[in-house]
XYZ file of C-alpha atoms in Angstrom:
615
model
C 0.000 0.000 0.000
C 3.020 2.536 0.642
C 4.758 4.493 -1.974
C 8.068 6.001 -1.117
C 9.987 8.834 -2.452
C 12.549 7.587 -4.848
C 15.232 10.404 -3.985
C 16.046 13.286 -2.001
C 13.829 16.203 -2.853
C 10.352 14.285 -4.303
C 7.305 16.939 -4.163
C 4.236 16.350 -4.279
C 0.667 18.347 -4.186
C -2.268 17.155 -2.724
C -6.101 18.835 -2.173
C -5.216 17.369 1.746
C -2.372 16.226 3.372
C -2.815 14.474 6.793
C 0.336 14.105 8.733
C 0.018 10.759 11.373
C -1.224 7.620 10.545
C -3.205 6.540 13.611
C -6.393 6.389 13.867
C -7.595 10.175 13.577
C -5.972 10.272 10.186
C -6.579 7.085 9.145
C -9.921 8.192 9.491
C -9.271 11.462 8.128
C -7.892 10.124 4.881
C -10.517 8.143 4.105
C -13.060 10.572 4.874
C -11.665 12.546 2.255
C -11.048 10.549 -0.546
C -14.456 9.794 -0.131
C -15.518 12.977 -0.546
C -13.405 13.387 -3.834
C -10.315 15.086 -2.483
C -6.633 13.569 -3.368
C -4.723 12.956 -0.045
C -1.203 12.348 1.328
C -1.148 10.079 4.191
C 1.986 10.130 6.077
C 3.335 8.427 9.332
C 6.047 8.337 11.346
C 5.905 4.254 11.937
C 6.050 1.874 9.260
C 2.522 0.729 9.913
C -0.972 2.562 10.084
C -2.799 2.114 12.899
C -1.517 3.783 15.889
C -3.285 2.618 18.867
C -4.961 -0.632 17.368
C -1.662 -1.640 15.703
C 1.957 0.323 16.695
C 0.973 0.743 19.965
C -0.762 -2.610 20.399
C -3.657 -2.210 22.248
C -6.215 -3.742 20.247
C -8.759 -3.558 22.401
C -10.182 -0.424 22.088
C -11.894 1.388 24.738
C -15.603 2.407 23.974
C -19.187 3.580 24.876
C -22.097 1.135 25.858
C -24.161 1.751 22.575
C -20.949 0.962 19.916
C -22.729 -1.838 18.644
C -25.111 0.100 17.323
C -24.896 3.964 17.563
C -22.698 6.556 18.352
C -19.789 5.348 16.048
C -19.420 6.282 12.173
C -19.839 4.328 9.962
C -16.368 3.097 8.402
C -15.246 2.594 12.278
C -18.503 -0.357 12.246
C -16.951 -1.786 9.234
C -13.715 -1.662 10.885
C -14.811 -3.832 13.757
C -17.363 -5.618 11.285
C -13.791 -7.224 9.346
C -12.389 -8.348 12.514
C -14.921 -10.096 13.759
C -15.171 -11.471 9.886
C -12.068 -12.526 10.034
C -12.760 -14.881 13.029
C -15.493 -16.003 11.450
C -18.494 -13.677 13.161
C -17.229 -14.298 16.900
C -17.920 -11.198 18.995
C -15.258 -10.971 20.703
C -12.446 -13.097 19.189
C -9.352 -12.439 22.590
C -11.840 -12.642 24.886
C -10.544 -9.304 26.674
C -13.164 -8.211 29.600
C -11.964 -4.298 29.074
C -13.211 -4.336 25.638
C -16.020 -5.309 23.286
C -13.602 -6.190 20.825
C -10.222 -7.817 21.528
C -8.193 -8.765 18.731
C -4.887 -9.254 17.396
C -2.809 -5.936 15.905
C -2.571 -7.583 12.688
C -6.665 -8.656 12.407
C -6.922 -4.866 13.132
C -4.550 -3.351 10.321
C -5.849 -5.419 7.413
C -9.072 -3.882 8.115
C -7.292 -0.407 7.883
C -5.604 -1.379 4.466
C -9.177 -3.019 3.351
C -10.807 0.516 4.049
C -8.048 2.488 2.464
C -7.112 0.227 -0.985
C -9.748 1.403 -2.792
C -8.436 4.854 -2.877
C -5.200 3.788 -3.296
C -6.031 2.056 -6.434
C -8.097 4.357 -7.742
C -5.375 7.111 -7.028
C -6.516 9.546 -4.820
C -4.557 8.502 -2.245
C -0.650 8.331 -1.318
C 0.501 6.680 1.876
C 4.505 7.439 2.949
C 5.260 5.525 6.022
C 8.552 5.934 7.528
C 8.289 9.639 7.468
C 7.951 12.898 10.440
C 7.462 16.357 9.956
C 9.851 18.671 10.234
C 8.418 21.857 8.925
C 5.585 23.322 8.255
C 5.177 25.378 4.791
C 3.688 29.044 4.509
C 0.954 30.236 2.160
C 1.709 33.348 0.284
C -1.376 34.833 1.964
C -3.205 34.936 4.359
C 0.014 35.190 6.866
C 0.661 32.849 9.031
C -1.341 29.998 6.928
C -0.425 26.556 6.459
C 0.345 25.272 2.622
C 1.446 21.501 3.326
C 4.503 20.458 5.609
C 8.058 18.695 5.116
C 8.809 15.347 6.158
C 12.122 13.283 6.034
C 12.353 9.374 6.261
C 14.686 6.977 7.840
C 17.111 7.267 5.623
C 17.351 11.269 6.111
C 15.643 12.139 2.690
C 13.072 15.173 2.431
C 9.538 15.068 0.850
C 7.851 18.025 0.635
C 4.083 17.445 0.276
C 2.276 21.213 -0.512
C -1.631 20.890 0.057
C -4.581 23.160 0.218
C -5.542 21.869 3.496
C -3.098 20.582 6.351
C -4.548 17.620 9.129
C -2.507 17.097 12.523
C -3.268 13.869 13.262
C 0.199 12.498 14.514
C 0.204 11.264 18.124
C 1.882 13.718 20.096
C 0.231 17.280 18.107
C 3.805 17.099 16.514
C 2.732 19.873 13.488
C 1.224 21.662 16.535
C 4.665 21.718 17.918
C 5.777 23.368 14.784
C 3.072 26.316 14.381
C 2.806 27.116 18.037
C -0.128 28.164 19.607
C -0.444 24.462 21.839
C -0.576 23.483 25.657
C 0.347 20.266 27.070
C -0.147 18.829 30.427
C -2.676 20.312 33.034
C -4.266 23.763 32.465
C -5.131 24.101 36.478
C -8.133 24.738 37.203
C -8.280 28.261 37.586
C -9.104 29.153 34.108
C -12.197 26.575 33.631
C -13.016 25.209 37.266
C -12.271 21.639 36.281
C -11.522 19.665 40.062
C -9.526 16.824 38.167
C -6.863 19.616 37.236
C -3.269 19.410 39.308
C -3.821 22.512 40.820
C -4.972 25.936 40.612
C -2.139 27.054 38.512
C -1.061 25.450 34.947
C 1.688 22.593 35.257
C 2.838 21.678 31.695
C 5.219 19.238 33.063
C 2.231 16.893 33.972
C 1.784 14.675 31.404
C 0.009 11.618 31.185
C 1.492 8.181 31.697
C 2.893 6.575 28.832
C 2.590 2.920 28.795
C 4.686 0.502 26.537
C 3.013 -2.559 25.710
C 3.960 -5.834 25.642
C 2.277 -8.847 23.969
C 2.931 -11.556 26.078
C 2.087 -15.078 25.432
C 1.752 -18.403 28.187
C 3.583 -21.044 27.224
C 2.904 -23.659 30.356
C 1.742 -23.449 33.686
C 4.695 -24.862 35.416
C 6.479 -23.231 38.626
C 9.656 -22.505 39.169
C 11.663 -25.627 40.735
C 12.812 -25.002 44.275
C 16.334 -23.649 43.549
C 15.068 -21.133 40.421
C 11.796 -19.735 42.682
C 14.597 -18.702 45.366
C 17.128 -17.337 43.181
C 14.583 -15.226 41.321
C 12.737 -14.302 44.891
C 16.606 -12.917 45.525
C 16.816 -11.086 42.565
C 13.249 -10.260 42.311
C 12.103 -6.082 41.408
C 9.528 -5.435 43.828
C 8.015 -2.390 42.662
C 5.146 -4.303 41.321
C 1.830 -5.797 42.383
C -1.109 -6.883 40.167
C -3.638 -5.027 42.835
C -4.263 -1.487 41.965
C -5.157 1.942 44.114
C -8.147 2.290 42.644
C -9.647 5.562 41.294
C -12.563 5.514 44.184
C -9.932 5.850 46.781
C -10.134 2.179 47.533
C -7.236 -0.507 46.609
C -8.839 -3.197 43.606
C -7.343 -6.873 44.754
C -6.375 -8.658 41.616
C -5.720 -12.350 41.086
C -3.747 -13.713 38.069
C -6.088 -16.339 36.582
C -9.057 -16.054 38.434
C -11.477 -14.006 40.126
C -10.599 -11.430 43.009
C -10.961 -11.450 46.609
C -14.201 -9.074 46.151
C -14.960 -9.946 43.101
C -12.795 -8.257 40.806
C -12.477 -10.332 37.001
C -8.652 -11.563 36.876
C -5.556 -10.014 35.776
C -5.022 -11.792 32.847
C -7.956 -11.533 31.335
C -8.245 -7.822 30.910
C -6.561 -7.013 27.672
C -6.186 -10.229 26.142
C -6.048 -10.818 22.521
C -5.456 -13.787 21.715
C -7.491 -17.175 22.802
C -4.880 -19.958 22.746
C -6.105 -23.391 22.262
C -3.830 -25.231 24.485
C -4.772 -27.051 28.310
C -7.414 -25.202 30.204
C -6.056 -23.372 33.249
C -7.793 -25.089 36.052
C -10.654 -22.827 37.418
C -10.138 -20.133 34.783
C -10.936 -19.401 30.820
C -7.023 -18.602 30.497
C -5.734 -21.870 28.510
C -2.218 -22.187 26.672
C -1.190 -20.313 23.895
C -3.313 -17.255 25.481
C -1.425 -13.741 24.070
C -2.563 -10.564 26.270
C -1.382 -6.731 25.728
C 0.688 -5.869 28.869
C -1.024 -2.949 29.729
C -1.040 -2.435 33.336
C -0.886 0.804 35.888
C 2.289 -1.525 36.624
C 4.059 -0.378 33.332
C 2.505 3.271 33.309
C 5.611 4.990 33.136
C 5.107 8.745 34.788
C 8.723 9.659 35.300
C 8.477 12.193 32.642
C 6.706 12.786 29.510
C 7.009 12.506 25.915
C 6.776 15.575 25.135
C 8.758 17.181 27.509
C 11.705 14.713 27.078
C 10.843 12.051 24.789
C 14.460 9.785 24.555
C 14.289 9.045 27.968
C 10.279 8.618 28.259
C 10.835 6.417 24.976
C 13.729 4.205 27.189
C 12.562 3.983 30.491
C 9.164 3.032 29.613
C 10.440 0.418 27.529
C 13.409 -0.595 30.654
C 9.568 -0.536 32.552
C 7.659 -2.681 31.259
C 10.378 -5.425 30.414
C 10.557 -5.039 34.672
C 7.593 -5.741 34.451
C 7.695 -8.664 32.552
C 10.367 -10.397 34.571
C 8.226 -9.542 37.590
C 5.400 -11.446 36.198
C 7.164 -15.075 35.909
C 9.745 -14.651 38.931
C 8.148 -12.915 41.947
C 3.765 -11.810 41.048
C 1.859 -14.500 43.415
C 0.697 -17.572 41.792
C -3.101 -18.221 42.165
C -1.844 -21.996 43.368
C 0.887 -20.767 45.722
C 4.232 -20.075 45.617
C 5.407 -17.176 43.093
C 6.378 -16.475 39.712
C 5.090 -17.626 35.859
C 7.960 -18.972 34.398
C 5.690 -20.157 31.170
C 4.948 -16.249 30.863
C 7.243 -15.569 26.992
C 6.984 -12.409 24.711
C 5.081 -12.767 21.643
C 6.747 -10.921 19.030
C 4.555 -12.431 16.331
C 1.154 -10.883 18.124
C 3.475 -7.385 18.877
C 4.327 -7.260 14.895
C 7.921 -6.379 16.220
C 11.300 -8.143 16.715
C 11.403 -8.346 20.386
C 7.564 -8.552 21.375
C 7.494 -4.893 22.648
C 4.571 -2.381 20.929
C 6.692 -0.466 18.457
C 5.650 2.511 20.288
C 4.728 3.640 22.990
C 1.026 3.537 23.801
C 0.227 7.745 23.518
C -2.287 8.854 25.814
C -1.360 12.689 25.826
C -0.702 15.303 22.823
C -0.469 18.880 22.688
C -3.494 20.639 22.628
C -5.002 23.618 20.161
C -5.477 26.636 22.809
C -8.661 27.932 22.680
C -10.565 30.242 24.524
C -14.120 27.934 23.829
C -11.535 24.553 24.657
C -13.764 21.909 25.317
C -13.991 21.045 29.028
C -15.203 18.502 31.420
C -18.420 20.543 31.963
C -19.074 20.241 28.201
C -18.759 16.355 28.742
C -21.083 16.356 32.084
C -24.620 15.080 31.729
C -26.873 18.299 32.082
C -29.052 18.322 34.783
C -32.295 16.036 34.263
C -30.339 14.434 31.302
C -29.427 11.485 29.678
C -26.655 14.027 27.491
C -24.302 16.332 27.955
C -25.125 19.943 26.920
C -25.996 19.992 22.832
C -23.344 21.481 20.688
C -24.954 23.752 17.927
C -21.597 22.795 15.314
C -20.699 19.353 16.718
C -18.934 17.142 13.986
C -18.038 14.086 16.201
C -19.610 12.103 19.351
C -17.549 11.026 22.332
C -18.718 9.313 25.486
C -16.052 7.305 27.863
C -15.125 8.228 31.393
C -12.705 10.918 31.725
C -9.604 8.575 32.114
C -6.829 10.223 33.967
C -3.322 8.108 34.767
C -0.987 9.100 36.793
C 0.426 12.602 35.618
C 3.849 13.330 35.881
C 4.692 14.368 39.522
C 0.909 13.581 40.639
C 0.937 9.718 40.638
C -2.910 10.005 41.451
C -5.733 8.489 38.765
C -9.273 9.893 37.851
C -11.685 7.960 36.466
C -14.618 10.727 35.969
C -17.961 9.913 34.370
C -19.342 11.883 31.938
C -22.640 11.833 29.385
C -22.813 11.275 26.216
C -21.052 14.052 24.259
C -20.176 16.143 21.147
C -16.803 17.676 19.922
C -17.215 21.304 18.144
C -16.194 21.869 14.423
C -14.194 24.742 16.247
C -11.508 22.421 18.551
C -10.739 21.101 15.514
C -9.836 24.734 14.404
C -6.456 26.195 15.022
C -6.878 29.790 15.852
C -3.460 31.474 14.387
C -2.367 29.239 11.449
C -5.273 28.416 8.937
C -5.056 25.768 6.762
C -4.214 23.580 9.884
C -6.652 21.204 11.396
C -6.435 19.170 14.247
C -7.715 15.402 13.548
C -6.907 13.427 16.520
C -5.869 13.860 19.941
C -4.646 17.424 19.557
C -7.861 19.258 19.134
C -9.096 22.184 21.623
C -9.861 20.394 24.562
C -8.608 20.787 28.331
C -6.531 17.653 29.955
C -9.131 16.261 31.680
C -11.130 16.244 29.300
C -9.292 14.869 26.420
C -9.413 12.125 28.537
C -12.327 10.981 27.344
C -11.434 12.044 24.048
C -8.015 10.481 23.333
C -10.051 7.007 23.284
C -10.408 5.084 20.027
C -14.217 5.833 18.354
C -13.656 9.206 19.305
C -10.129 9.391 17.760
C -11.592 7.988 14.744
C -14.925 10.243 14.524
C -12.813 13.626 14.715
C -10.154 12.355 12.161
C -13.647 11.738 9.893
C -14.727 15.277 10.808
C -11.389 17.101 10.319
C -11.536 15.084 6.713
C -14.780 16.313 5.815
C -14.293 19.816 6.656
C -11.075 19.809 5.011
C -12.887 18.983 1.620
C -15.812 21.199 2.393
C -13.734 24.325 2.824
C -11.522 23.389 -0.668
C -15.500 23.169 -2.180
C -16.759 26.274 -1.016
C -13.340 28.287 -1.854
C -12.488 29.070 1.755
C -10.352 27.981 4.632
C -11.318 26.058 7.063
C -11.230 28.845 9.731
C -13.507 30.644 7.772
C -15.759 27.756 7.252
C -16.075 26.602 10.967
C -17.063 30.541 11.744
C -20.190 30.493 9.096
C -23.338 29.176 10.489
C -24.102 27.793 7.058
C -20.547 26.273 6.219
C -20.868 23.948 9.680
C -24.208 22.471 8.118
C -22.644 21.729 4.966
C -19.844 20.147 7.128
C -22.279 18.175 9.203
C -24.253 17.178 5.964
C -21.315 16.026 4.308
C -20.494 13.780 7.618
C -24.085 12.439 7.944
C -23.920 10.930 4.052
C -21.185 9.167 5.087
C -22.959 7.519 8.241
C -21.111 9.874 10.602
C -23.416 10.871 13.176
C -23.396 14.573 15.133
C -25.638 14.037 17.436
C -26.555 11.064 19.867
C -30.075 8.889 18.791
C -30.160 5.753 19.977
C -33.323 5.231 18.001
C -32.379 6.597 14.932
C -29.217 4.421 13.508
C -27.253 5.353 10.297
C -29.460 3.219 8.448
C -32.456 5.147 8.908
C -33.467 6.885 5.766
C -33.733 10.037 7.359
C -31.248 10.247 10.517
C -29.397 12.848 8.809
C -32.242 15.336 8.828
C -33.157 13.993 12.184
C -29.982 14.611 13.570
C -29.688 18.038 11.977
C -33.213 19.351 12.901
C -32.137 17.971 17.043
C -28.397 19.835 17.131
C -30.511 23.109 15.205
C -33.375 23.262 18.175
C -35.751 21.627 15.831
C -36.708 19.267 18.757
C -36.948 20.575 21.862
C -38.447 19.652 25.457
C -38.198 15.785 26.236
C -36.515 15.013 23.132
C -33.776 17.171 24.247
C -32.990 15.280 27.721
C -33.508 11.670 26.548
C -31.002 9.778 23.741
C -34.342 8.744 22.471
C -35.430 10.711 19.480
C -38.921 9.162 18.941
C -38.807 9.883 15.577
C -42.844 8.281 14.532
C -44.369 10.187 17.706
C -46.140 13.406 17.773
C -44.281 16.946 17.822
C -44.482 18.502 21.023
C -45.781 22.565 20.668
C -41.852 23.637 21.858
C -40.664 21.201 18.837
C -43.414 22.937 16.203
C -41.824 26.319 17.488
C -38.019 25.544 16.806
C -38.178 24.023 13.399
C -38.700 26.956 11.484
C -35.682 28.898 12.791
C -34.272 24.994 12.527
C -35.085 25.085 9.333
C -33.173 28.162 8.260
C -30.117 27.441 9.695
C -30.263 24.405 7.524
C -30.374 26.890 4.747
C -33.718 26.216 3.734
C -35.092 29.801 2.393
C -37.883 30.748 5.034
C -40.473 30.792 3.112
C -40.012 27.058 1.732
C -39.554 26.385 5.251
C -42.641 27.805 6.271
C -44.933 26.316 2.937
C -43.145 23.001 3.874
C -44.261 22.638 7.530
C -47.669 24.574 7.707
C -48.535 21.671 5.261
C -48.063 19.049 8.263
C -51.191 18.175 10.581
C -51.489 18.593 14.228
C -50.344 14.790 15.001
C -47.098 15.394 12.857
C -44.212 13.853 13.478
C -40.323 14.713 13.437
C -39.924 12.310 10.918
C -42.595 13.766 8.774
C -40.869 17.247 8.950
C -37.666 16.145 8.083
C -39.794 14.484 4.896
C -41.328 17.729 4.374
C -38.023 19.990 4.843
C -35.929 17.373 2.941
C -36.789 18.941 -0.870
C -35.342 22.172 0.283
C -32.344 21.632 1.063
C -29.394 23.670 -0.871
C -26.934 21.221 -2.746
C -24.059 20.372 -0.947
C -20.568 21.888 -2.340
C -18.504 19.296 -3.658
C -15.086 18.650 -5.489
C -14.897 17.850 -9.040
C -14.456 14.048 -9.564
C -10.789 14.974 -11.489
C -8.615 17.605 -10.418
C -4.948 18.160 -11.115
C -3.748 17.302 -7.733
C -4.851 13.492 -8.016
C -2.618 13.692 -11.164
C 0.293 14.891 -9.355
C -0.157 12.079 -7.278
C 1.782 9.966 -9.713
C 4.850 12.488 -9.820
C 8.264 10.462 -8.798
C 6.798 7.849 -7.224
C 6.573 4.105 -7.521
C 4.724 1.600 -5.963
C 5.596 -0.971 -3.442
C 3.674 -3.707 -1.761
């Protein structure tokens, strides 16, 4: 699927170039080939996938409702392939943290699946094996973004020049390059967030980082008298597989089995692979089982990635292989005694040499500043509610706990609930440098509550966002800034997200399916329903408008960009008993077209300058 440069100085030009492969622009690129735009795809690993597949936790953390709502589209067919590829089974590791436990590789041949067709058909370049290293200026307006620079392994420079410029790398590494980015905690003094450090900003407090391990049993057997002492000698005893929990309480773990009070075991939680060796006696665990070490044991808070990333990068890495020898010399055995000798690394599951991720699992970048940053209060159910507060130019859905680790210098965890939630077309906006989008973990959005964010469907559903309106702006003629600040120019982004199964706003009776959830969804973010259907996730599309819902669709209706006189023909023609689904039947004629790229342009032909092809 990659193509790489063939010599120092290749340039290309693209309609979009997304810089990180994860899942944000992953998501991002295919959003916008979709939509007709030719796209550079670049990433620092030699793999796509960030967190599913580099950084090997393929288990991805999501919301209750993922089977069926609240997730785009393209991230159902991602799970759909895996579970395809193990032949429908729901859950094919058998990892309790997760829906969806899988192997890294299951995971990035549904990424390639998603992203070949626009590879073959040429609107899309992917360079892996490349990082940024500057940005490029626009003749005008000042201070705008015209594509970036980015030099491989071997020390060569590409320079890729597009209209439109996504940060989706893992750390905000182009937002380290225009400026204008925060990273670690914000205090709370500025939005009255409790889960902040302090009063005052500390931008030393970074997350954990965590590098996995995929680590396989290979018997059950102890240690023989003379080994079990020499390793109880030797033994680091930093560890233990019990945790302080986020409730102020300390969570009892056992290895193979259930807790003291309860608790489901150890090595269970983020396990991807099922072996099909002996049963473990009073546990599913059996032989040949292959779980991502991924443990508050190996969250490595000594410093922080971006702050000082060689040593973050080693010492994590010195951490968890600690960790690791911990595990078969000196953690308790469920049958007595101590140590897993049987425990091996699995450098076939890791898709690395040595059975270490090959990186380190990310779960901090910088941040856009913003004055409008989202915050935890944006995430908080409102009062009454089943959601959090609606967002009038939401692109994306998020809902997941606002999942704090231990933050450089302030070892304590959060584990804050929150409701279910929209991100703003304007954190995706960076304030000082148009042309330059945010499309993954680096959008507007305080520490705590990119915390909730950072997770995978919500990674995935911004990248889709920043791809749309990327392509929307190039359209309409104007930059994304501009876009994002014109009421009409965040419906045309939302539109464009809703034909591609992308939802904005949460129904959980109203699925992507539904003929008419995009009107639905449009006419509920716009104040078209109001009153019950406001505090419930239930949209009752086929019951009767309430009076406050009759009262907001016409000034829902012009926002839409429905003329108001259309607006008003189309629903004075609805009777008494009408329902929302009958409006957005009625409204549905009047909608403007949607601004769209021609099918051909001449940057998908440029695509094809100085490149070849490799498998």
């Amino acid at each position: 699927m990659t193509r790489q440069p063939t010599a120092e100085g290749t340039e290309l030009r693209c309609d979009v170039l997304v810089v990180g492969g994860g899942l944000g622009g992953v998501a991002a690129a295919l959003a916008a080939t979709d939509l007709g735009a030719a796209v550079v795809l670049t990433e620092v690993e030699d793999l796509l996938g960030g967190q599913l597949t580099t950084q090997l936790v393929a288990c991805p953390d999501e919301h209750p409702l993922v089977e069926s709502v609240g997730r785009t589209r393209s991230y159902a067919r991602l799970r759909d392939s895996v579970r395809r590829a193990h032949r429908g089974e729901a859950n094919p590791g058998g990892g309790w943290v997760s829906r969806l436990c899988a192997g890294p590789a299951d995971y990035l041949r549904g990424i390639e699946d998603l992203l070949e067709p626009a590879v073959r058909g040429g609107r899309l370049v992917v360079l892996t094996g490349h990082r940024p290293v500057a940005l490029l200026p626009a003749a005008r307006p000042v201070e705008a973004v015209a594509g970036a620079q980015l030099v491989d392994h071997e020390g060569r420079c590409t320079t890729v020049r597009a209209e439109v410029t996504l940060d989706a790398t893992e750390t905000g590494d182009l937002l380290g390059l225009a400026g204008g980015w925060v990273i670690g905690s914000e205090g709370s003094r500025p939005h009255g967030e409790e889960h902040a450090v302090g009063p005052e900003p500390d931008p030393l407090a970074e997350q954990a980082v965590t590098w996995c391990a995929a680590v396989r049993l290979e018997h059950l057997a102890p240690w023989s008298d003379d080994e079990e002492a020499a390793a109880t000698d030797s033994a680091d005893r930093r560890f233990s597989l019990d945790l302080d929990g986020w409730d102020g309480t300390r969570h009892a773990y056992r290895f193979f089995t259930d807790g003291p009070d309860g608790r489901p075991p150890f090595w269970s939680y983020r396990r991807l692979v099922r072996g099909t060796g002996a049963a473990v006696p009073g546990s599913d665990a059996r032989i040949g089982d292959v779980i991502c070490l991924n443990w508050a044991g190996n969250d490595y808070a000594g410093s922080g990635l971006v702050a000082d990333p060689d040593d973050t990068r080693r010492l994590s890495r010195e951490l968890t292989l600690d960790f690791v020898e911990w595990l078969r010399t000196r953690c308790p055995r469920d049958d007595g005694g101590v140590g897993y000798p049987g425990l091996t690394l699995a450098p076939d599951v890791a898709l690395s040499e040595d059975g270490l991720a090959l990186a380190p699992y990310v779960r901090e970048s910088r941040r856009l500043v913003r004055p409008d940053a989202l915050t935890l209060h944006d995430l908080a159910p409102v009062p009454g509610s089943q959601r959090a507060r609606l967002q009038s130019d939401a692109v994306a859905l998020v809902w997941y706990h606002a999942d704090l680790h231990a933050r450089v210098g302030h070892p304590g965890s959060v584990y804050a609930p929150t409701a279910p939630a929209q991100v703003p077309l304007r954190s995706l906006v960076h304030p000082g440098r148009d042309g330059l989008l945010a499309a993954g973990k680096g959008i507007a959005a305080t520490q705590v509550a990119a915390a909730a964010t950072r997770v995978h469907p919500a990674e995935w559903a911004v990248g889709e966002a920043a791809g749309a309106c990327a392509v929307v702006a190039i359209a309409r003629g104007v930059s994304p800034g501009v876009l994002a600040g014109d009421a009409l120019g965040v419906v045309q982004v939302q539109r464009a997200l809703l034909e591609r199964g992308s939802p904005v706003a949460w129904t959980a009776d109203v699925a992507d399916d539904d003929p008419d959830h995009d009107l639905l969804q449009l006419l509920l973010v716009h104040g078209g329903c109001a009153g019950a259907r406001r505090l419930s996730l239930d949209l009752r599309p086929d019951d009767p408008l309430h009076p406050d819902d009759l009262r907001g669709l016409q000034p829902a209706a012009v926002v839409l960009g429905i003329d108001p006189v259309s607006a008003s023909k189309a629903l004075e023609a609805l009777g008494p008993t009408a329902t929302p689904r009958e409006a957005a039947v009625a409204l549905r004629p009047y909608l403007p077209d949607q601004p769209r790229l021609p099918e051909t342009t001449d940057h998908q032909r440029s695509h094809d300058t100085d490149h070849e092809e490799t498998e």
